[in-house]
Structures are given as structure tokens and as C-alpha cells.
Amino acid sequence: MLPISAKHVISMKQFSRLLVLTPALAGVLLQGYIAFVMPDGHLDAWLAGLFLYSCLPYAICWVIATRSSPLAGFFGALAALIADMMTFYDVFVAPTSSTAALGLVIAPAVNLVLFMPIGLIIGWCIHRGIRACLLRGQMPPADS
């Protein structure tokens, strides 16, 4: 049995950062599956552009999660991932019309304008609430 050294053990802070980034990673993997696996393996510039365009909300959330507010990035990416999963279902699993595939082009813009900002705001509010509760718990009670 090999001894585990300190450099091989993931700290709780590293684990929480990884956990926060999982919706963004799942979103990028979903977009990669849609762009590169679903079209039967042929790659062209349009599919590569669609992939990059679709990954933009996740990249933004990734940057926000690593630079400023991990919870805001988490909830922003989670909201975009839920919207993309609904689009995937509507386009590939149970299409209701012949124009359902247009959702693949429209969904990233809707994510950028609507779902991701709503998730970012929710995550930011939760982050601020937790921070306020922690600060309130550390402050001595006010004498009245």
C-alpha cells in the first residue's frame, strides 16, 4: 500500500472549487456532445462555431466562479445547464415541430440574456446572505 502524501490529497477548498465548476463542465460536455457526437462525426466550421457560441455562458460563469463569487458562477452555470438540457430534450428526444432544431441556435443567446443572469443574481444573493449571517454571528450583540 502506497502512503498518501500531502500533495496528493485534495483540500476542502479545492474540492469546493471543483464542485462549484461542475455545472459549467457538464454544460461544456453537453455542448460538445451536441456539436461533435450527434452529427455522426463529421466536423465543419459551423459546428465548431456553434460549440464555441454555446459554451460562452459557461465560460463566463467559470470566470465569475473562480474570480469573484463561486456561488454566483455555480447558479449561473446551473441555470444555463438546465435550459440547455430542456433544449436538448426538445430538439433531439421529443421534437414537436420541424423547426425544433432552431432552438440550438437560439438557446445560447437566451442563456446569455435571461437564464445565466438570473442564476448569477440568485447565487450572488445567496452568497451575500451567507456572508451577512457569518458576519452577524461574529459581531458582539448590541447593548440596548
mmCIF file of N, CA and C in Angstrom:
data_model
loop_
_atom_site.group_PDB
_atom_site.id
_atom_site.type_symbol
_atom_site.label_atom_id
_atom_site.label_comp_id
_atom_site.label_asym_id
_atom_site.label_seq_id
_atom_site.Cartn_x
_atom_site.Cartn_y
_atom_site.Cartn_z
ATOM 1 N N MET A 1 0.837 -1.163 0.000
ATOM 2 C CA MET A 1 0.000 0.000 0.000
ATOM 3 C C MET A 1 0.890 1.238 0.000
ATOM 4 N N LEU A 2 0.627 2.158 -0.910
ATOM 5 C CA LEU A 2 1.431 3.362 -1.023
ATOM 6 C C LEU A 2 0.955 4.412 -0.034
ATOM 7 N N PRO A 3 1.890 5.109 0.603
ATOM 8 C CA PRO A 3 1.471 6.183 1.508
ATOM 9 C C PRO A 3 0.951 7.375 0.703
ATOM 10 N N ILE A 4 -0.015 8.037 1.260
ATOM 11 C CA ILE A 4 -0.590 9.207 0.601
ATOM 12 C C ILE A 4 0.152 10.435 1.099
ATOM 13 N N SER A 5 0.735 11.165 0.169
ATOM 14 C CA SER A 5 1.461 12.367 0.549
ATOM 15 C C SER A 5 0.514 13.558 0.560
ATOM 16 N N ALA A 6 0.965 14.643 1.144
ATOM 17 C CA ALA A 6 0.137 15.838 1.280
ATOM 18 C C ALA A 6 -0.184 16.448 -0.083
ATOM 19 N N LYS A 7 0.697 16.291 -1.051
ATOM 20 C CA LYS A 7 0.439 16.890 -2.357
ATOM 21 C C LYS A 7 -0.616 16.113 -3.154
ATOM 22 N N HIS A 8 -0.928 14.889 -2.765
ATOM 23 C CA HIS A 8 -1.927 14.091 -3.455
ATOM 24 C C HIS A 8 -3.324 14.226 -2.850
ATOM 25 N N VAL A 9 -3.431 14.831 -1.711
ATOM 26 C CA VAL A 9 -4.710 14.981 -1.045
ATOM 27 C C VAL A 9 -5.336 16.302 -1.473
ATOM 28 N N ILE A 10 -6.583 16.250 -1.877
ATOM 29 C CA ILE A 10 -7.296 17.453 -2.276
ATOM 30 C C ILE A 10 -7.842 18.119 -1.019
ATOM 31 N N SER A 11 -7.556 19.395 -0.876
ATOM 32 C CA SER A 11 -8.073 20.112 0.282
ATOM 33 C C SER A 11 -9.560 20.387 0.096
ATOM 34 N N MET A 12 -10.211 20.733 1.176
ATOM 35 C CA MET A 12 -11.633 21.030 1.120
ATOM 36 C C MET A 12 -11.905 22.247 0.235
ATOM 37 N N LYS A 13 -11.001 23.217 0.263
ATOM 38 C CA LYS A 13 -11.161 24.411 -0.571
ATOM 39 C C LYS A 13 -11.075 24.046 -2.057
ATOM 40 N N GLN A 14 -10.122 23.181 -2.413
ATOM 41 C CA GLN A 14 -10.005 22.740 -3.798
ATOM 42 C C GLN A 14 -11.232 21.931 -4.211
ATOM 43 N N PHE A 15 -11.730 21.099 -3.317
ATOM 44 C CA PHE A 15 -12.913 20.300 -3.615
ATOM 45 C C PHE A 15 -14.128 21.188 -3.826
ATOM 46 N N SER A 16 -14.285 22.218 -2.992
ATOM 47 C CA SER A 16 -15.432 23.106 -3.158
ATOM 48 C C SER A 16 -15.333 23.893 -4.458
ATOM 49 N N ARG A 17 -14.108 24.290 -4.850
ATOM 50 C CA ARG A 17 -13.936 24.969 -6.139
ATOM 51 C C ARG A 17 -14.302 24.044 -7.293
ATOM 52 N N LEU A 18 -13.888 22.786 -7.198
ATOM 53 C CA LEU A 18 -14.220 21.812 -8.229
ATOM 54 C C LEU A 18 -15.728 21.571 -8.280
ATOM 55 N N LEU A 19 -16.348 21.481 -7.127
ATOM 56 C CA LEU A 19 -17.794 21.268 -7.056
ATOM 57 C C LEU A 19 -18.547 22.433 -7.667
ATOM 58 N N VAL A 20 -18.066 23.654 -7.438
ATOM 59 C CA VAL A 20 -18.716 24.835 -7.983
ATOM 60 C C VAL A 20 -18.633 24.839 -9.508
ATOM 61 N N LEU A 21 -17.555 24.305 -10.063
ATOM 62 C CA LEU A 21 -17.352 24.352 -11.505
ATOM 63 C C LEU A 21 -18.009 23.187 -12.254
ATOM 64 N N THR A 22 -18.621 22.235 -11.547
ATOM 65 C CA THR A 22 -19.212 21.083 -12.227
ATOM 66 C C THR A 22 -20.358 21.426 -13.168
ATOM 67 N N PRO A 23 -21.273 22.363 -12.857
ATOM 68 C CA PRO A 23 -22.298 22.670 -13.863
ATOM 69 C C PRO A 23 -21.710 23.252 -15.149
ATOM 70 N N ALA A 24 -20.667 24.062 -15.013
ATOM 71 C CA ALA A 24 -20.035 24.618 -16.210
ATOM 72 C C ALA A 24 -19.369 23.515 -17.027
ATOM 73 N N LEU A 25 -18.702 22.596 -16.364
ATOM 74 C CA LEU A 25 -18.070 21.479 -17.064
ATOM 75 C C LEU A 25 -19.120 20.580 -17.718
ATOM 76 N N ALA A 26 -20.210 20.309 -17.014
ATOM 77 C CA ALA A 26 -21.290 19.492 -17.584
ATOM 78 C C ALA A 26 -21.911 20.181 -18.790
ATOM 79 N N GLY A 27 -22.051 21.497 -18.729
ATOM 80 C CA GLY A 27 -22.594 22.238 -19.870
ATOM 81 C C GLY A 27 -21.695 22.181 -21.088
ATOM 82 N N VAL A 28 -20.389 22.312 -20.862
ATOM 83 C CA VAL A 28 -19.440 22.231 -21.979
ATOM 84 C C VAL A 28 -19.453 20.825 -22.573
ATOM 85 N N LEU A 29 -19.533 19.807 -21.730
ATOM 86 C CA LEU A 29 -19.606 18.430 -22.236
ATOM 87 C C LEU A 29 -20.895 18.193 -23.018
ATOM 88 N N LEU A 30 -22.010 18.732 -22.545
ATOM 89 C CA LEU A 30 -23.271 18.604 -23.280
ATOM 90 C C LEU A 30 -23.177 19.286 -24.637
ATOM 91 N N GLN A 31 -22.595 20.473 -24.674
ATOM 92 C CA GLN A 31 -22.450 21.176 -25.954
ATOM 93 C C GLN A 31 -21.494 20.439 -26.882
ATOM 94 N N GLY A 32 -20.456 19.845 -26.336
ATOM 95 C CA GLY A 32 -19.550 19.042 -27.154
ATOM 96 C C GLY A 32 -20.245 17.818 -27.728
ATOM 97 N N TYR A 33 -21.090 17.201 -26.927
ATOM 98 C CA TYR A 33 -21.859 16.050 -27.407
ATOM 99 C C TYR A 33 -22.797 16.459 -28.537
ATOM 100 N N ILE A 34 -23.466 17.593 -28.371
ATOM 101 C CA ILE A 34 -24.402 18.069 -29.392
ATOM 102 C C ILE A 34 -23.660 18.440 -30.672
ATOM 103 N N ALA A 35 -22.514 19.102 -30.539
ATOM 104 C CA ALA A 35 -21.813 19.605 -31.719
ATOM 105 C C ALA A 35 -20.955 18.565 -32.416
ATOM 106 N N PHE A 36 -20.392 17.613 -31.673
ATOM 107 C CA PHE A 36 -19.417 16.722 -32.281
ATOM 108 C C PHE A 36 -19.827 15.256 -32.352
ATOM 109 N N VAL A 37 -20.709 14.805 -31.489
ATOM 110 C CA VAL A 37 -21.112 13.405 -31.492
ATOM 111 C C VAL A 37 -22.431 13.200 -32.228
ATOM 112 N N MET A 38 -23.400 14.055 -31.992
ATOM 113 C CA MET A 38 -24.720 13.903 -32.604
ATOM 114 C C MET A 38 -24.697 13.971 -34.139
ATOM 115 N N PRO A 39 -23.863 14.822 -34.763
ATOM 116 C CA PRO A 39 -23.872 14.898 -36.227
ATOM 117 C C PRO A 39 -23.109 13.768 -36.924
ATOM 118 N N ASP A 40 -22.986 12.618 -36.324
ATOM 119 C CA ASP A 40 -22.351 11.433 -36.909
ATOM 120 C C ASP A 40 -20.888 11.642 -37.267
ATOM 121 N N GLY A 41 -20.190 12.433 -36.489
ATOM 122 C CA GLY A 41 -18.750 12.506 -36.606
ATOM 123 C C GLY A 41 -18.169 13.451 -37.639
ATOM 124 N N HIS A 42 -18.946 14.031 -38.528
ATOM 125 C CA HIS A 42 -18.321 14.957 -39.474
ATOM 126 C C HIS A 42 -18.240 16.341 -38.833
ATOM 127 N N LEU A 43 -17.079 16.964 -38.951
ATOM 128 C CA LEU A 43 -16.821 18.245 -38.310
ATOM 129 C C LEU A 43 -16.693 19.313 -39.386
ATOM 130 N N ASP A 44 -17.364 20.413 -39.174
ATOM 131 C CA ASP A 44 -17.202 21.547 -40.071
ATOM 132 C C ASP A 44 -17.127 22.825 -39.239
ATOM 133 N N ALA A 45 -16.874 23.935 -39.893
ATOM 134 C CA ALA A 45 -16.672 25.201 -39.192
ATOM 135 C C ALA A 45 -17.952 25.664 -38.501
ATOM 136 N N TRP A 46 -19.109 25.373 -39.093
ATOM 137 C CA TRP A 46 -20.366 25.808 -38.491
ATOM 138 C C TRP A 46 -20.591 25.116 -37.147
ATOM 139 N N LEU A 47 -20.322 23.828 -37.075
ATOM 140 C CA LEU A 47 -20.497 23.100 -35.814
ATOM 141 C C LEU A 47 -19.490 23.558 -34.763
ATOM 142 N N ALA A 48 -18.262 23.831 -35.190
ATOM 143 C CA ALA A 48 -17.265 24.334 -34.241
ATOM 144 C C ALA A 48 -17.669 25.712 -33.717
ATOM 145 N N GLY A 49 -18.189 26.558 -34.589
ATOM 146 C CA GLY A 49 -18.675 27.874 -34.166
ATOM 147 C C GLY A 49 -19.873 27.762 -33.236
ATOM 148 N N LEU A 50 -20.782 26.842 -33.536
ATOM 149 C CA LEU A 50 -21.939 26.612 -32.669
ATOM 150 C C LEU A 50 -21.486 26.143 -31.290
ATOM 151 N N PHE A 51 -20.482 25.279 -31.260
ATOM 152 C CA PHE A 51 -19.945 24.801 -29.984
ATOM 153 C C PHE A 51 -19.369 25.958 -29.172
ATOM 154 N N LEU A 52 -18.548 26.786 -29.791
ATOM 155 C CA LEU A 52 -17.943 27.913 -29.072
ATOM 156 C C LEU A 52 -19.003 28.909 -28.606
ATOM 157 N N TYR A 53 -19.970 29.176 -29.459
ATOM 158 C CA TYR A 53 -21.074 30.090 -29.131
ATOM 159 C C TYR A 53 -21.890 29.527 -27.975
ATOM 160 N N SER A 54 -22.125 28.236 -27.958
ATOM 161 C CA SER A 54 -22.918 27.601 -26.911
ATOM 162 C C SER A 54 -22.162 27.505 -25.592
ATOM 163 N N CYS A 55 -20.840 27.494 -25.643
ATOM 164 C CA CYS A 55 -20.036 27.394 -24.423
ATOM 165 C C CYS A 55 -19.767 28.752 -23.781
ATOM 166 N N LEU A 56 -20.106 29.838 -24.444
ATOM 167 C CA LEU A 56 -19.834 31.172 -23.919
ATOM 168 C C LEU A 56 -20.471 31.420 -22.546
ATOM 169 N N PRO A 57 -21.753 31.058 -22.313
ATOM 170 C CA PRO A 57 -22.303 31.276 -20.959
ATOM 171 C C PRO A 57 -21.544 30.512 -19.876
ATOM 172 N N TYR A 58 -21.092 29.309 -20.196
ATOM 173 C CA TYR A 58 -20.353 28.517 -19.216
ATOM 174 C C TYR A 58 -18.971 29.103 -18.953
ATOM 175 N N ALA A 59 -18.344 29.641 -19.974
ATOM 176 C CA ALA A 59 -17.036 30.270 -19.796
ATOM 177 C C ALA A 59 -17.160 31.509 -18.904
ATOM 178 N N ILE A 60 -18.210 32.274 -19.118
ATOM 179 C CA ILE A 60 -18.442 33.460 -18.285
ATOM 180 C C ILE A 60 -18.669 33.053 -16.832
ATOM 181 N N CYS A 61 -19.480 32.037 -16.627
ATOM 182 C CA CYS A 61 -19.744 31.562 -15.261
ATOM 183 C C CYS A 61 -18.492 30.985 -14.629
ATOM 184 N N TRP A 62 -17.670 30.314 -15.403
ATOM 185 C CA TRP A 62 -16.414 29.757 -14.908
ATOM 186 C C TRP A 62 -15.515 30.889 -14.384
ATOM 187 N N VAL A 63 -15.410 31.967 -15.164
ATOM 188 C CA VAL A 63 -14.579 33.100 -14.757
ATOM 189 C C VAL A 63 -15.140 33.746 -13.498
ATOM 190 N N ILE A 64 -16.453 33.931 -13.447
ATOM 191 C CA ILE A 64 -17.072 34.536 -12.264
ATOM 192 C C ILE A 64 -16.864 33.648 -11.046
ATOM 193 N N ALA A 65 -16.989 32.338 -11.218
ATOM 194 C CA ALA A 65 -16.835 31.416 -10.092
ATOM 195 C C ALA A 65 -15.404 31.414 -9.566
ATOM 196 N N THR A 66 -14.420 31.550 -10.429
ATOM 197 C CA THR A 66 -13.032 31.493 -9.982
ATOM 198 C C THR A 66 -12.503 32.850 -9.527
ATOM 199 N N ARG A 67 -13.075 33.928 -10.008
ATOM 200 C CA ARG A 67 -12.529 35.258 -9.704
ATOM 201 C C ARG A 67 -13.281 36.001 -8.603
ATOM 202 N N SER A 68 -14.619 35.908 -8.580
ATOM 203 C CA SER A 68 -15.328 36.759 -7.626
ATOM 204 C C SER A 68 -16.264 35.983 -6.708
ATOM 205 N N SER A 69 -17.303 35.372 -7.242
ATOM 206 C CA SER A 69 -18.307 34.725 -6.398
ATOM 207 C C SER A 69 -18.553 33.296 -6.865
ATOM 208 N N PRO A 70 -18.058 32.310 -6.129
ATOM 209 C CA PRO A 70 -18.253 30.923 -6.538
ATOM 210 C C PRO A 70 -19.726 30.525 -6.640
ATOM 211 N N LEU A 71 -20.550 30.992 -5.709
ATOM 212 C CA LEU A 71 -21.967 30.624 -5.757
ATOM 213 C C LEU A 71 -22.681 31.268 -6.938
ATOM 214 N N ALA A 72 -22.327 32.492 -7.272
ATOM 215 C CA ALA A 72 -22.942 33.134 -8.433
ATOM 216 C C ALA A 72 -22.574 32.371 -9.705
ATOM 217 N N GLY A 73 -21.318 31.993 -9.846
ATOM 218 C CA GLY A 73 -20.907 31.211 -11.014
ATOM 219 C C GLY A 73 -21.595 29.863 -11.067
ATOM 220 N N PHE A 74 -21.737 29.227 -9.904
ATOM 221 C CA PHE A 74 -22.413 27.925 -9.824
ATOM 222 C C PHE A 74 -23.863 28.035 -10.296
ATOM 223 N N PHE A 75 -24.599 28.973 -9.721
ATOM 224 C CA PHE A 75 -26.018 29.085 -10.066
ATOM 225 C C PHE A 75 -26.226 29.612 -11.484
ATOM 226 N N GLY A 76 -25.328 30.469 -11.978
ATOM 227 C CA GLY A 76 -25.422 30.919 -13.365
ATOM 228 C C GLY A 76 -25.232 29.774 -14.339
ATOM 229 N N ALA A 77 -24.211 28.946 -14.084
ATOM 230 C CA ALA A 77 -23.964 27.784 -14.943
ATOM 231 C C ALA A 77 -25.066 26.742 -14.796
ATOM 232 N N LEU A 78 -25.591 26.585 -13.586
ATOM 233 C CA LEU A 78 -26.675 25.631 -13.370
ATOM 234 C C LEU A 78 -27.930 26.045 -14.126
ATOM 235 N N ALA A 79 -28.252 27.329 -14.110
ATOM 236 C CA ALA A 79 -29.425 27.810 -14.851
ATOM 237 C C ALA A 79 -29.234 27.603 -16.358
ATOM 238 N N ALA A 80 -28.036 27.893 -16.859
ATOM 239 C CA ALA A 80 -27.763 27.679 -18.283
ATOM 240 C C ALA A 80 -27.807 26.194 -18.630
ATOM 241 N N LEU A 81 -27.299 25.351 -17.739
ATOM 242 C CA LEU A 81 -27.313 23.905 -17.982
ATOM 243 C C LEU A 81 -28.742 23.368 -18.026
ATOM 244 N N ILE A 82 -29.590 23.811 -17.126
ATOM 245 C CA ILE A 82 -30.991 23.362 -17.127
ATOM 246 C C ILE A 82 -31.676 23.785 -18.411
ATOM 247 N N ALA A 83 -31.442 25.023 -18.847
ATOM 248 C CA ALA A 83 -32.039 25.490 -20.103
ATOM 249 C C ALA A 83 -31.513 24.687 -21.294
ATOM 250 N N ASP A 84 -30.222 24.376 -21.295
ATOM 251 C CA ASP A 84 -29.657 23.591 -22.394
ATOM 252 C C ASP A 84 -30.167 22.149 -22.390
ATOM 253 N N MET A 85 -30.382 21.598 -21.202
ATOM 254 C CA MET A 85 -30.936 20.243 -21.143
ATOM 255 C C MET A 85 -32.376 20.220 -21.660
ATOM 256 N N MET A 86 -33.139 21.252 -21.355
ATOM 257 C CA MET A 86 -34.505 21.333 -21.894
ATOM 258 C C MET A 86 -34.479 21.489 -23.415
ATOM 259 N N THR A 87 -33.533 22.279 -23.922
ATOM 260 C CA THR A 87 -33.390 22.435 -25.369
ATOM 261 C C THR A 87 -32.995 21.114 -26.012
ATOM 262 N N PHE A 88 -32.060 20.386 -25.404
ATOM 263 C CA PHE A 88 -31.653 19.083 -25.915
ATOM 264 C C PHE A 88 -32.858 18.146 -25.988
ATOM 265 N N TYR A 89 -33.664 18.122 -24.949
ATOM 266 C CA TYR A 89 -34.853 17.276 -24.933
ATOM 267 C C TYR A 89 -35.826 17.686 -26.040
ATOM 268 N N ASP A 90 -36.040 18.989 -26.178
ATOM 269 C CA ASP A 90 -36.984 19.476 -27.190
ATOM 270 C C ASP A 90 -36.500 19.243 -28.618
ATOM 271 N N VAL A 91 -35.191 19.241 -28.828
ATOM 272 C CA VAL A 91 -34.655 19.094 -30.184
ATOM 273 C C VAL A 91 -34.422 17.631 -30.548
ATOM 274 N N PHE A 92 -33.831 16.852 -29.641
ATOM 275 C CA PHE A 92 -33.411 15.505 -30.006
ATOM 276 C C PHE A 92 -34.298 14.387 -29.474
ATOM 277 N N VAL A 93 -34.899 14.548 -28.322
ATOM 278 C CA VAL A 93 -35.668 13.466 -27.716
ATOM 279 C C VAL A 93 -37.123 13.516 -28.146
ATOM 280 N N ALA A 94 -37.754 14.660 -27.998
ATOM 281 C CA ALA A 94 -39.182 14.779 -28.316
ATOM 282 C C ALA A 94 -39.457 16.065 -29.082
ATOM 283 N N PRO A 95 -38.998 16.139 -30.330
ATOM 284 C CA PRO A 95 -39.269 17.360 -31.108
ATOM 285 C C PRO A 95 -40.761 17.484 -31.420
ATOM 286 N N THR A 96 -41.269 18.691 -31.285
ATOM 287 C CA THR A 96 -42.697 18.923 -31.525
ATOM 288 C C THR A 96 -42.973 19.532 -32.893
ATOM 289 N N SER A 97 -41.942 20.023 -33.562
ATOM 290 C CA SER A 97 -42.141 20.601 -34.893
ATOM 291 C C SER A 97 -40.879 20.412 -35.722
ATOM 292 N N SER A 98 -40.983 20.752 -36.969
ATOM 293 C CA SER A 98 -39.835 20.614 -37.861
ATOM 294 C C SER A 98 -38.806 21.711 -37.632
ATOM 295 N N THR A 99 -39.178 22.758 -36.945
ATOM 296 C CA THR A 99 -38.248 23.853 -36.678
ATOM 297 C C THR A 99 -37.647 23.773 -35.276
ATOM 298 N N ALA A 100 -37.754 22.638 -34.621
ATOM 299 C CA ALA A 100 -37.237 22.490 -33.263
ATOM 300 C C ALA A 100 -35.719 22.678 -33.203
ATOM 301 N N ALA A 101 -35.022 22.361 -34.287
ATOM 302 C CA ALA A 101 -33.562 22.479 -34.292
ATOM 303 C C ALA A 101 -33.096 23.934 -34.209
ATOM 304 N N LEU A 102 -33.965 24.867 -34.501
ATOM 305 C CA LEU A 102 -33.590 26.275 -34.346
ATOM 306 C C LEU A 102 -33.299 26.613 -32.884
ATOM 307 N N GLY A 103 -33.810 25.812 -31.995
ATOM 308 C CA GLY A 103 -33.531 26.011 -30.581
ATOM 309 C C GLY A 103 -32.052 25.920 -30.257
ATOM 310 N N LEU A 104 -31.309 25.138 -31.036
ATOM 311 C CA LEU A 104 -29.863 25.027 -30.814
ATOM 312 C C LEU A 104 -29.147 26.347 -31.088
ATOM 313 N N VAL A 105 -29.687 27.137 -31.981
ATOM 314 C CA VAL A 105 -29.082 28.421 -32.321
ATOM 315 C C VAL A 105 -29.566 29.517 -31.376
ATOM 316 N N ILE A 106 -30.813 29.431 -30.957
ATOM 317 C CA ILE A 106 -31.411 30.468 -30.116
ATOM 318 C C ILE A 106 -31.056 30.284 -28.643
ATOM 319 N N ALA A 107 -30.908 29.045 -28.187
ATOM 320 C CA ALA A 107 -30.690 28.762 -26.768
ATOM 321 C C ALA A 107 -29.467 29.469 -26.175
ATOM 322 N N PRO A 108 -28.306 29.532 -26.839
ATOM 323 C CA PRO A 108 -27.171 30.230 -26.216
ATOM 324 C C PRO A 108 -27.438 31.722 -25.999
ATOM 325 N N ALA A 109 -28.141 32.350 -26.925
ATOM 326 C CA ALA A 109 -28.475 33.770 -26.743
ATOM 327 C C ALA A 109 -29.435 33.954 -25.578
ATOM 328 N N VAL A 110 -30.414 33.059 -25.461
ATOM 329 C CA VAL A 110 -31.354 33.126 -24.341
ATOM 330 C C VAL A 110 -30.626 32.856 -23.028
ATOM 331 N N ASN A 111 -29.667 31.947 -23.045
ATOM 332 C CA ASN A 111 -28.855 31.704 -21.848
ATOM 333 C C ASN A 111 -28.083 32.949 -21.447
ATOM 334 N N LEU A 112 -27.471 33.617 -22.427
ATOM 335 C CA LEU A 112 -26.681 34.814 -22.136
ATOM 336 C C LEU A 112 -27.521 35.975 -21.628
ATOM 337 N N VAL A 113 -28.726 36.099 -22.143
ATOM 338 C CA VAL A 113 -29.554 37.260 -21.827
ATOM 339 C C VAL A 113 -30.498 37.017 -20.655
ATOM 340 N N LEU A 114 -30.971 35.787 -20.484
ATOM 341 C CA LEU A 114 -32.015 35.540 -19.495
ATOM 342 C C LEU A 114 -31.585 34.586 -18.385
ATOM 343 N N PHE A 115 -31.317 33.334 -18.708
ATOM 344 C CA PHE A 115 -31.125 32.312 -17.680
ATOM 345 C C PHE A 115 -29.843 32.500 -16.865
ATOM 346 N N MET A 116 -28.727 32.740 -17.537
ATOM 347 C CA MET A 116 -27.479 32.913 -16.817
ATOM 348 C C MET A 116 -27.526 34.126 -15.886
ATOM 349 N N PRO A 117 -28.006 35.303 -16.319
ATOM 350 C CA PRO A 117 -28.087 36.429 -15.376
ATOM 351 C C PRO A 117 -29.007 36.166 -14.181
ATOM 352 N N ILE A 118 -30.109 35.465 -14.404
ATOM 353 C CA ILE A 118 -30.996 35.134 -13.287
ATOM 354 C C ILE A 118 -30.261 34.228 -12.298
ATOM 355 N N GLY A 119 -29.558 33.218 -12.798
ATOM 356 C CA GLY A 119 -28.781 32.341 -11.930
ATOM 357 C C GLY A 119 -27.671 33.090 -11.210
ATOM 358 N N LEU A 120 -27.006 34.011 -11.915
ATOM 359 C CA LEU A 120 -25.951 34.802 -11.281
ATOM 360 C C LEU A 120 -26.513 35.651 -10.147
ATOM 361 N N ILE A 121 -27.663 36.256 -10.357
ATOM 362 C CA ILE A 121 -28.281 37.084 -9.323
ATOM 363 C C ILE A 121 -28.687 36.239 -8.124
ATOM 364 N N ILE A 122 -29.272 35.074 -8.375
ATOM 365 C CA ILE A 122 -29.657 34.176 -7.272
ATOM 366 C C ILE A 122 -28.415 33.754 -6.481
ATOM 367 N N GLY A 123 -27.375 33.345 -7.167
ATOM 368 C CA GLY A 123 -26.143 32.938 -6.490
ATOM 369 C C GLY A 123 -25.490 34.074 -5.734
ATOM 370 N N TRP A 124 -25.508 35.269 -6.308
ATOM 371 C CA TRP A 124 -24.940 36.430 -5.633
ATOM 372 C C TRP A 124 -25.724 36.744 -4.364
ATOM 373 N N CYS A 125 -27.058 36.669 -4.435
ATOM 374 C CA CYS A 125 -27.892 36.923 -3.252
ATOM 375 C C CYS A 125 -27.630 35.882 -2.161
ATOM 376 N N ILE A 126 -27.504 34.629 -2.537
ATOM 377 C CA ILE A 126 -27.204 33.586 -1.552
ATOM 378 C C ILE A 126 -25.827 33.823 -0.938
ATOM 379 N N HIS A 127 -24.857 34.183 -1.771
ATOM 380 C CA HIS A 127 -23.512 34.468 -1.283
ATOM 381 C C HIS A 127 -23.537 35.623 -0.282
ATOM 382 N N ARG A 128 -24.238 36.687 -0.628
ATOM 383 C CA ARG A 128 -24.336 37.848 0.276
ATOM 384 C C ARG A 128 -25.065 37.487 1.560
ATOM 385 N N GLY A 129 -26.116 36.667 1.461
ATOM 386 C CA GLY A 129 -26.851 36.252 2.654
ATOM 387 C C GLY A 129 -25.993 35.417 3.587
ATOM 388 N N ILE A 130 -25.249 34.486 3.041
ATOM 389 C CA ILE A 130 -24.355 33.664 3.869
ATOM 390 C C ILE A 130 -23.283 34.524 4.507
ATOM 391 N N ARG A 131 -22.741 35.430 3.731
ATOM 392 C CA ARG A 131 -21.699 36.313 4.255
ATOM 393 C C ARG A 131 -22.243 37.203 5.367
ATOM 394 N N ALA A 132 -23.468 37.719 5.203
ATOM 395 C CA ALA A 132 -24.074 38.554 6.236
ATOM 396 C C ALA A 132 -24.340 37.755 7.505
ATOM 397 N N CYS A 133 -24.805 36.516 7.352
ATOM 398 C CA CYS A 133 -25.046 35.669 8.530
ATOM 399 C C CYS A 133 -23.753 35.360 9.264
ATOM 400 N N LEU A 134 -22.688 35.098 8.515
ATOM 401 C CA LEU A 134 -21.404 34.827 9.155
ATOM 402 C C LEU A 134 -20.871 36.053 9.882
ATOM 403 N N LEU A 135 -21.006 37.218 9.260
ATOM 404 C CA LEU A 135 -20.547 38.442 9.906
ATOM 405 C C LEU A 135 -21.397 38.769 11.131
ATOM 406 N N ARG A 136 -22.678 38.523 11.047
ATOM 407 C CA ARG A 136 -23.574 38.788 12.164
ATOM 408 C C ARG A 136 -23.249 37.863 13.333
ATOM 409 N N GLY A 137 -22.877 36.643 13.053
ATOM 410 C CA GLY A 137 -22.528 35.694 14.102
ATOM 411 C C GLY A 137 -21.222 36.045 14.781
ATOM 412 N N GLN A 138 -20.332 36.750 14.119
ATOM 413 C CA GLN A 138 -19.036 37.100 14.695
ATOM 414 C C GLN A 138 -19.070 38.414 15.456
ATOM 415 N N MET A 139 -20.059 39.213 15.220
ATOM 416 C CA MET A 139 -20.134 40.517 15.865
ATOM 417 C C MET A 139 -20.750 40.386 17.256
ATOM 418 N N PRO A 140 -20.281 41.145 18.222
ATOM 419 C CA PRO A 140 -20.885 41.083 19.544
ATOM 420 C C PRO A 140 -22.289 41.673 19.536
ATOM 421 N N PRO A 141 -23.189 41.210 20.407
ATOM 422 C CA PRO A 141 -24.551 41.738 20.423
ATOM 423 C C PRO A 141 -24.552 43.206 20.845
ATOM 424 N N ALA A 142 -25.465 43.945 20.263
ATOM 425 C CA ALA A 142 -25.583 45.377 20.585
ATOM 426 C C ALA A 142 -26.300 45.536 21.920
ATOM 427 N N ASP A 143 -25.787 46.426 22.756
ATOM 428 C CA ASP A 143 -26.423 46.720 24.046
ATOM 429 C C ASP A 143 -27.538 47.732 23.827
ATOM 430 N N SER A 144 -28.727 47.458 24.380
ATOM 431 C CA SER A 144 -29.802 48.428 24.212
ATOM 432 C C SER A 144 -30.235 49.020 25.506
#
